[in-house]
Amino acid sequence: MIPLVLIVLLGPAFSGLAAAAYAKDAQCEGDGGVCQYTNVACDGKNVKGRCGGPANRQCCMPAAAAATGNVKWNLICDGQTANKLRGCDKYGCGSYGACRSGHKHMGVDVECPDGSVVNAPFSGKVKRQAKPYKKDNVINDGVEFSNDDFCIKMFYIHPDRYTGSISSGHKVGRLLKMQSVYSGITSHVHIQMCDSSKDPTPYII
Ligand code: ZN
């Protein structure tokens, strides 16, 4: 039989036992990280203060999560179970940097059926109207929406208003009739950072 004091001293060797013993680990694991000792390779970034145990037991966050501080935005299209990126259809692909005729797609497309309520992905303010096209058509509408951390443009929506505060998860407007312009497309909200050189994907999914 191993004396209890020895188990405590050999903590790292009994990592399974130790992991179960630290309630604080939930802070790390809840955000997709893994609590481990810093001498174990981490494919991402070790974050202090989110795991139980000694100071060299830290939260290894996957690279994508570490880059954003693991901030995730709220559900954008009402009625969906999660934010889902548009894949590829005959009009192109929904990912950031996808090819378009003569340029690159500088935002990401979040699937959303025509007429759906579109919600604010974070708490912020509608700053102004923002339109995707120079030439008008029935889906040429949207807003610029921002707070201290983020500034985005949301296209193809008819907003309730072009000014004022909206809490995260509350209605910004409704998706316009995308099918009437691009028949057969995967209808979507286009989300683009105001600084379009940044990819918003890690915040969305
Ligand atoms: Zn788009």
PDB file of C-alpha atoms and ligand atoms in Angstrom:
ATOM      1  CA  MET A   1       0.000   0.000   0.000  1.00  0.00           C
ATOM      2  CA  ILE A   2       1.300   3.495  -0.928  1.00  0.00           C
ATOM      3  CA  PRO A   3       1.137   6.089   1.860  1.00  0.00           C
ATOM      4  CA  LEU A   4      -1.018   9.105   0.988  1.00  0.00           C
ATOM      5  CA  VAL A   5       1.905  11.498   1.443  1.00  0.00           C
ATOM      6  CA  LEU A   6       3.801   9.678  -1.295  1.00  0.00           C
ATOM      7  CA  ILE A   7       0.894  10.057  -3.751  1.00  0.00           C
ATOM      8  CA  VAL A   8       0.881  13.809  -3.124  1.00  0.00           C
ATOM      9  CA  LEU A   9       4.630  14.047  -3.641  1.00  0.00           C
ATOM     10  CA  LEU A  10       4.422  12.027  -6.840  1.00  0.00           C
ATOM     11  CA  GLY A  11       1.560  14.192  -8.147  1.00  0.00           C
ATOM     12  CA  PRO A  12       2.818  14.420 -11.739  1.00  0.00           C
ATOM     13  CA  ALA A  13       3.254  10.668 -11.946  1.00  0.00           C
ATOM     14  CA  PHE A  14      -0.350  10.212 -10.875  1.00  0.00           C
ATOM     15  CA  SER A  15      -1.636  12.769 -13.346  1.00  0.00           C
ATOM     16  CA  GLY A  16      -4.989  11.084 -13.854  1.00  0.00           C
ATOM     17  CA  LEU A  17      -5.643  11.135 -10.146  1.00  0.00           C
ATOM     18  CA  ALA A  18      -4.372  14.702  -9.812  1.00  0.00           C
ATOM     19  CA  ALA A  19      -6.500  16.008 -12.713  1.00  0.00           C
ATOM     20  CA  ALA A  20      -9.651  14.672 -11.126  1.00  0.00           C
ATOM     21  CA  ALA A  21      -8.730  16.346  -7.841  1.00  0.00           C
ATOM     22  CA  TYR A  22      -8.467  19.934  -9.137  1.00  0.00           C
ATOM     23  CA  ALA A  23     -11.831  21.652  -9.473  1.00  0.00           C
ATOM     24  CA  LYS A  24     -10.082  24.716 -10.914  1.00  0.00           C
ATOM     25  CA  ASP A  25      -9.283  22.743 -14.085  1.00  0.00           C
ATOM     26  CA  ALA A  26     -12.858  23.375 -15.236  1.00  0.00           C
ATOM     27  CA  GLN A  27     -11.845  26.966 -16.107  1.00  0.00           C
ATOM     28  CA  CYS A  28      -9.320  25.645 -18.597  1.00  0.00           C
ATOM     29  CA  GLU A  29     -11.257  22.674 -19.914  1.00  0.00           C
ATOM     30  CA  GLY A  30     -14.433  24.714 -20.377  1.00  0.00           C
ATOM     31  CA  ASP A  31     -12.579  26.795 -22.978  1.00  0.00           C
ATOM     32  CA  GLY A  32     -11.168  23.807 -24.810  1.00  0.00           C
ATOM     33  CA  GLY A  33      -7.781  23.666 -23.069  1.00  0.00           C
ATOM     34  CA  VAL A  34      -5.944  20.865 -21.316  1.00  0.00           C
ATOM     35  CA  CYS A  35      -4.301  21.142 -17.889  1.00  0.00           C
ATOM     36  CA  GLN A  36      -0.808  19.756 -17.955  1.00  0.00           C
ATOM     37  CA  TYR A  37       2.691  20.354 -16.641  1.00  0.00           C
ATOM     38  CA  THR A  38       4.780  22.839 -18.601  1.00  0.00           C
ATOM     39  CA  ASN A  39       7.421  20.225 -19.405  1.00  0.00           C
ATOM     40  CA  VAL A  40       4.797  18.534 -21.621  1.00  0.00           C
ATOM     41  CA  ALA A  41       4.731  19.848 -25.201  1.00  0.00           C
ATOM     42  CA  CYS A  42       1.788  22.176 -25.893  1.00  0.00           C
ATOM     43  CA  ASP A  43       0.550  22.754 -29.456  1.00  0.00           C
ATOM     44  CA  GLY A  44      -0.629  26.270 -28.675  1.00  0.00           C
ATOM     45  CA  LYS A  45      -0.026  28.454 -25.661  1.00  0.00           C
ATOM     46  CA  ASN A  46       0.265  27.754 -21.931  1.00  0.00           C
ATOM     47  CA  VAL A  47      -1.970  30.047 -19.874  1.00  0.00           C
ATOM     48  CA  LYS A  48      -1.380  30.523 -16.138  1.00  0.00           C
ATOM     49  CA  GLY A  49      -4.000  30.573 -13.416  1.00  0.00           C
ATOM     50  CA  ARG A  50      -6.621  28.363 -14.996  1.00  0.00           C
ATOM     51  CA  CYS A  51      -5.588  24.980 -13.598  1.00  0.00           C
ATOM     52  CA  GLY A  52      -5.260  23.563 -10.113  1.00  0.00           C
ATOM     53  CA  GLY A  53      -1.995  22.308  -8.654  1.00  0.00           C
ATOM     54  CA  PRO A  54       1.475  23.834  -8.694  1.00  0.00           C
ATOM     55  CA  ALA A  55       2.462  26.885 -10.748  1.00  0.00           C
ATOM     56  CA  ASN A  56       4.011  24.765 -13.491  1.00  0.00           C
ATOM     57  CA  ARG A  57       0.691  23.034 -14.082  1.00  0.00           C
ATOM     58  CA  GLN A  58      -0.908  25.304 -16.705  1.00  0.00           C
ATOM     59  CA  CYS A  59      -3.668  25.416 -19.269  1.00  0.00           C
ATOM     60  CA  CYS A  60      -2.524  24.435 -22.749  1.00  0.00           C
ATOM     61  CA  MET A  61      -4.862  26.266 -25.141  1.00  0.00           C
ATOM     62  CA  PRO A  62      -5.019  25.160 -28.802  1.00  0.00           C
ATOM     63  CA  ALA A  63      -3.326  27.670 -31.145  1.00  0.00           C
ATOM     64  CA  ALA A  64      -6.555  29.070 -32.641  1.00  0.00           C
ATOM     65  CA  ALA A  65      -8.156  29.633 -29.249  1.00  0.00           C
ATOM     66  CA  ALA A  66      -5.001  31.205 -27.809  1.00  0.00           C
ATOM     67  CA  ALA A  67      -4.799  33.696 -30.696  1.00  0.00           C
ATOM     68  CA  THR A  68      -8.232  35.126 -29.930  1.00  0.00           C
ATOM     69  CA  GLY A  69      -8.061  34.826 -26.172  1.00  0.00           C
ATOM     70  CA  ASN A  70     -10.775  32.266 -26.876  1.00  0.00           C
ATOM     71  CA  VAL A  71     -13.464  34.895 -27.303  1.00  0.00           C
ATOM     72  CA  LYS A  72     -16.446  33.400 -29.085  1.00  0.00           C
ATOM     73  CA  TRP A  73     -19.264  35.471 -30.484  1.00  0.00           C
ATOM     74  CA  ASN A  74     -22.914  34.693 -30.014  1.00  0.00           C
ATOM     75  CA  LEU A  75     -25.239  32.901 -32.428  1.00  0.00           C
ATOM     76  CA  ILE A  76     -25.704  35.129 -35.481  1.00  0.00           C
ATOM     77  CA  CYS A  77     -28.638  33.557 -37.328  1.00  0.00           C
ATOM     78  CA  ASP A  78     -31.706  32.982 -35.172  1.00  0.00           C
ATOM     79  CA  GLY A  79     -33.115  29.458 -35.359  1.00  0.00           C
ATOM     80  CA  GLN A  80     -29.742  27.786 -35.987  1.00  0.00           C
ATOM     81  CA  THR A  81     -28.155  25.605 -33.320  1.00  0.00           C
ATOM     82  CA  ALA A  82     -24.652  27.004 -33.917  1.00  0.00           C
ATOM     83  CA  ASN A  83     -22.870  29.394 -36.270  1.00  0.00           C
ATOM     84  CA  LYS A  84     -22.205  27.440 -39.443  1.00  0.00           C
ATOM     85  CA  LEU A  85     -19.946  28.696 -42.217  1.00  0.00           C
ATOM     86  CA  ARG A  86     -21.194  28.558 -45.787  1.00  0.00           C
ATOM     87  CA  GLY A  87     -19.259  25.908 -47.679  1.00  0.00           C
ATOM     88  CA  CYS A  88     -18.924  26.105 -51.470  1.00  0.00           C
ATOM     89  CA  ASP A  89     -21.767  26.451 -53.951  1.00  0.00           C
ATOM     90  CA  LYS A  90     -21.952  27.479 -57.605  1.00  0.00           C
ATOM     91  CA  TYR A  91     -21.324  31.106 -56.657  1.00  0.00           C
ATOM     92  CA  GLY A  92     -18.167  30.430 -54.635  1.00  0.00           C
ATOM     93  CA  CYS A  93     -17.029  29.501 -51.153  1.00  0.00           C
ATOM     94  CA  GLY A  94     -17.856  31.187 -47.860  1.00  0.00           C
ATOM     95  CA  SER A  95     -14.446  31.080 -46.228  1.00  0.00           C
ATOM     96  CA  TYR A  96     -12.188  34.047 -45.575  1.00  0.00           C
ATOM     97  CA  GLY A  97      -9.791  34.591 -48.489  1.00  0.00           C
ATOM     98  CA  ALA A  98     -11.846  32.505 -50.944  1.00  0.00           C
ATOM     99  CA  CYS A  99     -11.536  33.480 -54.603  1.00  0.00           C
ATOM    100  CA  ARG A 100     -13.984  35.904 -56.167  1.00  0.00           C
ATOM    101  CA  SER A 101     -13.810  37.271 -59.686  1.00  0.00           C
ATOM    102  CA  GLY A 102     -10.968  39.771 -59.556  1.00  0.00           C
ATOM    103  CA  HIS A 103     -10.550  39.802 -55.791  1.00  0.00           C
ATOM    104  CA  LYS A 104     -10.582  37.783 -52.611  1.00  0.00           C
ATOM    105  CA  HIS A 105     -13.455  37.284 -50.199  1.00  0.00           C
ATOM    106  CA  MET A 106     -12.466  39.462 -47.233  1.00  0.00           C
ATOM    107  CA  GLY A 107     -15.106  38.184 -44.827  1.00  0.00           C
ATOM    108  CA  VAL A 108     -16.832  34.953 -43.885  1.00  0.00           C
ATOM    109  CA  ASP A 109     -20.319  33.806 -44.700  1.00  0.00           C
ATOM    110  CA  VAL A 110     -22.532  32.440 -41.936  1.00  0.00           C
ATOM    111  CA  GLU A 111     -25.413  30.307 -43.161  1.00  0.00           C
ATOM    112  CA  CYS A 112     -28.810  31.906 -42.636  1.00  0.00           C
ATOM    113  CA  PRO A 113     -32.068  31.340 -44.527  1.00  0.00           C
ATOM    114  CA  ASP A 114     -33.750  34.314 -46.237  1.00  0.00           C
ATOM    115  CA  GLY A 115     -35.982  36.248 -43.864  1.00  0.00           C
ATOM    116  CA  SER A 116     -34.335  34.906 -40.687  1.00  0.00           C
ATOM    117  CA  VAL A 117     -33.743  37.169 -37.728  1.00  0.00           C
ATOM    118  CA  VAL A 118     -30.068  38.126 -37.544  1.00  0.00           C
ATOM    119  CA  ASN A 119     -28.644  38.783 -34.092  1.00  0.00           C
ATOM    120  CA  ALA A 120     -25.745  40.835 -32.767  1.00  0.00           C
ATOM    121  CA  PRO A 121     -22.736  38.538 -32.257  1.00  0.00           C
ATOM    122  CA  PHE A 122     -21.550  40.702 -29.344  1.00  0.00           C
ATOM    123  CA  SER A 123     -22.869  43.697 -27.424  1.00  0.00           C
ATOM    124  CA  GLY A 124     -22.177  46.895 -29.305  1.00  0.00           C
ATOM    125  CA  LYS A 125     -23.502  49.792 -31.308  1.00  0.00           C
ATOM    126  CA  VAL A 126     -24.801  50.127 -34.827  1.00  0.00           C
ATOM    127  CA  LYS A 127     -22.559  52.873 -36.195  1.00  0.00           C
ATOM    128  CA  ARG A 128     -23.937  53.341 -39.689  1.00  0.00           C
ATOM    129  CA  GLN A 129     -25.354  51.706 -42.778  1.00  0.00           C
ATOM    130  CA  ALA A 130     -22.842  49.552 -44.686  1.00  0.00           C
ATOM    131  CA  LYS A 131     -23.542  48.269 -48.192  1.00  0.00           C
ATOM    132  CA  PRO A 132     -21.768  45.442 -50.006  1.00  0.00           C
ATOM    133  CA  TYR A 133     -22.269  46.781 -53.551  1.00  0.00           C
ATOM    134  CA  LYS A 134     -21.866  50.073 -55.371  1.00  0.00           C
ATOM    135  CA  LYS A 135     -24.822  49.228 -57.602  1.00  0.00           C
ATOM    136  CA  ASP A 136     -28.090  48.780 -55.776  1.00  0.00           C
ATOM    137  CA  ASN A 137     -30.089  45.567 -55.664  1.00  0.00           C
ATOM    138  CA  VAL A 138     -32.557  44.054 -53.185  1.00  0.00           C
ATOM    139  CA  ILE A 139     -29.846  42.646 -50.909  1.00  0.00           C
ATOM    140  CA  ASN A 140     -27.618  45.718 -50.885  1.00  0.00           C
ATOM    141  CA  ASP A 141     -27.952  46.636 -47.238  1.00  0.00           C
ATOM    142  CA  GLY A 142     -26.259  46.056 -43.900  1.00  0.00           C
ATOM    143  CA  VAL A 143     -24.620  47.734 -40.965  1.00  0.00           C
ATOM    144  CA  GLU A 144     -21.325  48.555 -39.369  1.00  0.00           C
ATOM    145  CA  PHE A 145     -21.434  47.298 -35.787  1.00  0.00           C
ATOM    146  CA  SER A 146     -18.777  47.755 -33.120  1.00  0.00           C
ATOM    147  CA  ASN A 147     -17.680  47.899 -29.504  1.00  0.00           C
ATOM    148  CA  ASP A 148     -14.279  48.618 -27.879  1.00  0.00           C
ATOM    149  CA  ASP A 149     -12.898  45.249 -28.998  1.00  0.00           C
ATOM    150  CA  PHE A 150     -14.414  44.632 -32.423  1.00  0.00           C
ATOM    151  CA  CYS A 151     -15.682  46.440 -35.497  1.00  0.00           C
ATOM    152  CA  ILE A 152     -17.539  44.407 -38.113  1.00  0.00           C
ATOM    153  CA  LYS A 153     -19.669  44.879 -41.193  1.00  0.00           C
ATOM    154  CA  MET A 154     -22.748  42.688 -41.556  1.00  0.00           C
ATOM    155  CA  PHE A 155     -24.117  42.476 -45.093  1.00  0.00           C
ATOM    156  CA  TYR A 156     -27.335  41.327 -46.767  1.00  0.00           C
ATOM    157  CA  ILE A 157     -29.530  42.248 -43.827  1.00  0.00           C
ATOM    158  CA  HIS A 158     -32.296  44.748 -43.478  1.00  0.00           C
ATOM    159  CA  PRO A 159     -31.540  46.261 -40.067  1.00  0.00           C
ATOM    160  CA  ASP A 160     -34.228  47.502 -37.725  1.00  0.00           C
ATOM    161  CA  ARG A 161     -32.256  50.749 -37.460  1.00  0.00           C
ATOM    162  CA  TYR A 162     -28.928  52.264 -38.474  1.00  0.00           C
ATOM    163  CA  THR A 163     -27.987  53.559 -35.052  1.00  0.00           C
ATOM    164  CA  GLY A 164     -28.077  52.611 -31.363  1.00  0.00           C
ATOM    165  CA  SER A 165     -26.966  49.894 -28.942  1.00  0.00           C
ATOM    166  CA  ILE A 166     -27.833  46.208 -29.258  1.00  0.00           C
ATOM    167  CA  SER A 167     -26.993  43.527 -26.684  1.00  0.00           C
ATOM    168  CA  SER A 168     -25.287  40.316 -27.732  1.00  0.00           C
ATOM    169  CA  GLY A 169     -27.832  37.847 -29.122  1.00  0.00           C
ATOM    170  CA  HIS A 170     -30.488  40.493 -29.761  1.00  0.00           C
ATOM    171  CA  LYS A 171     -31.990  41.331 -33.127  1.00  0.00           C
ATOM    172  CA  VAL A 172     -30.133  43.514 -35.605  1.00  0.00           C
ATOM    173  CA  GLY A 173     -32.499  42.863 -38.504  1.00  0.00           C
ATOM    174  CA  ARG A 174     -33.537  40.197 -41.002  1.00  0.00           C
ATOM    175  CA  LEU A 175     -31.735  38.487 -43.827  1.00  0.00           C
ATOM    176  CA  LEU A 176     -32.742  39.929 -47.191  1.00  0.00           C
ATOM    177  CA  LYS A 177     -33.988  37.845 -50.140  1.00  0.00           C
ATOM    178  CA  MET A 178     -30.667  36.479 -51.263  1.00  0.00           C
ATOM    179  CA  GLN A 179     -32.309  33.746 -53.347  1.00  0.00           C
ATOM    180  CA  SER A 180     -33.952  36.374 -55.532  1.00  0.00           C
ATOM    181  CA  VAL A 181     -30.511  37.645 -56.577  1.00  0.00           C
ATOM    182  CA  TYR A 182     -28.425  34.451 -56.406  1.00  0.00           C
ATOM    183  CA  SER A 183     -30.843  31.583 -57.014  1.00  0.00           C
ATOM    184  CA  GLY A 184     -29.603  28.406 -55.352  1.00  0.00           C
ATOM    185  CA  ILE A 185     -26.897  30.045 -53.245  1.00  0.00           C
ATOM    186  CA  THR A 186     -26.463  29.016 -49.593  1.00  0.00           C
ATOM    187  CA  SER A 187     -28.136  32.065 -48.075  1.00  0.00           C
ATOM    188  CA  HIS A 188     -25.913  33.746 -45.536  1.00  0.00           C
ATOM    189  CA  VAL A 189     -24.899  36.786 -43.523  1.00  0.00           C
ATOM    190  CA  HIS A 190     -21.532  38.137 -44.630  1.00  0.00           C
ATOM    191  CA  ILE A 191     -19.378  39.147 -41.658  1.00  0.00           C
ATOM    192  CA  GLN A 192     -16.277  41.202 -42.279  1.00  0.00           C
ATOM    193  CA  MET A 193     -13.926  42.978 -39.902  1.00  0.00           C
ATOM    194  CA  CYS A 194     -13.845  46.745 -40.544  1.00  0.00           C
ATOM    195  CA  ASP A 195     -10.131  46.099 -40.945  1.00  0.00           C
ATOM    196  CA  SER A 196     -10.735  43.444 -43.570  1.00  0.00           C
ATOM    197  CA  SER A 197      -7.150  42.178 -43.374  1.00  0.00           C
ATOM    198  CA  LYS A 198      -8.192  40.278 -40.232  1.00  0.00           C
ATOM    199  CA  ASP A 199     -10.070  36.978 -40.391  1.00  0.00           C
ATOM    200  CA  PRO A 200     -13.144  36.875 -38.122  1.00  0.00           C
ATOM    201  CA  THR A 201     -13.532  33.076 -38.349  1.00  0.00           C
ATOM    202  CA  PRO A 202     -11.953  32.214 -34.948  1.00  0.00           C
ATOM    203  CA  TYR A 203     -14.587  34.326 -33.198  1.00  0.00           C
ATOM    204  CA  ILE A 204     -17.480  32.796 -35.115  1.00  0.00           C
ATOM    205  CA  ILE A 205     -16.930  29.042 -34.880  1.00  0.00           C
TER     206      ILE A 205
HETATM  207 ZN    ZN B   1     -19.331  36.869 -48.094  1.00  0.00          ZN
END
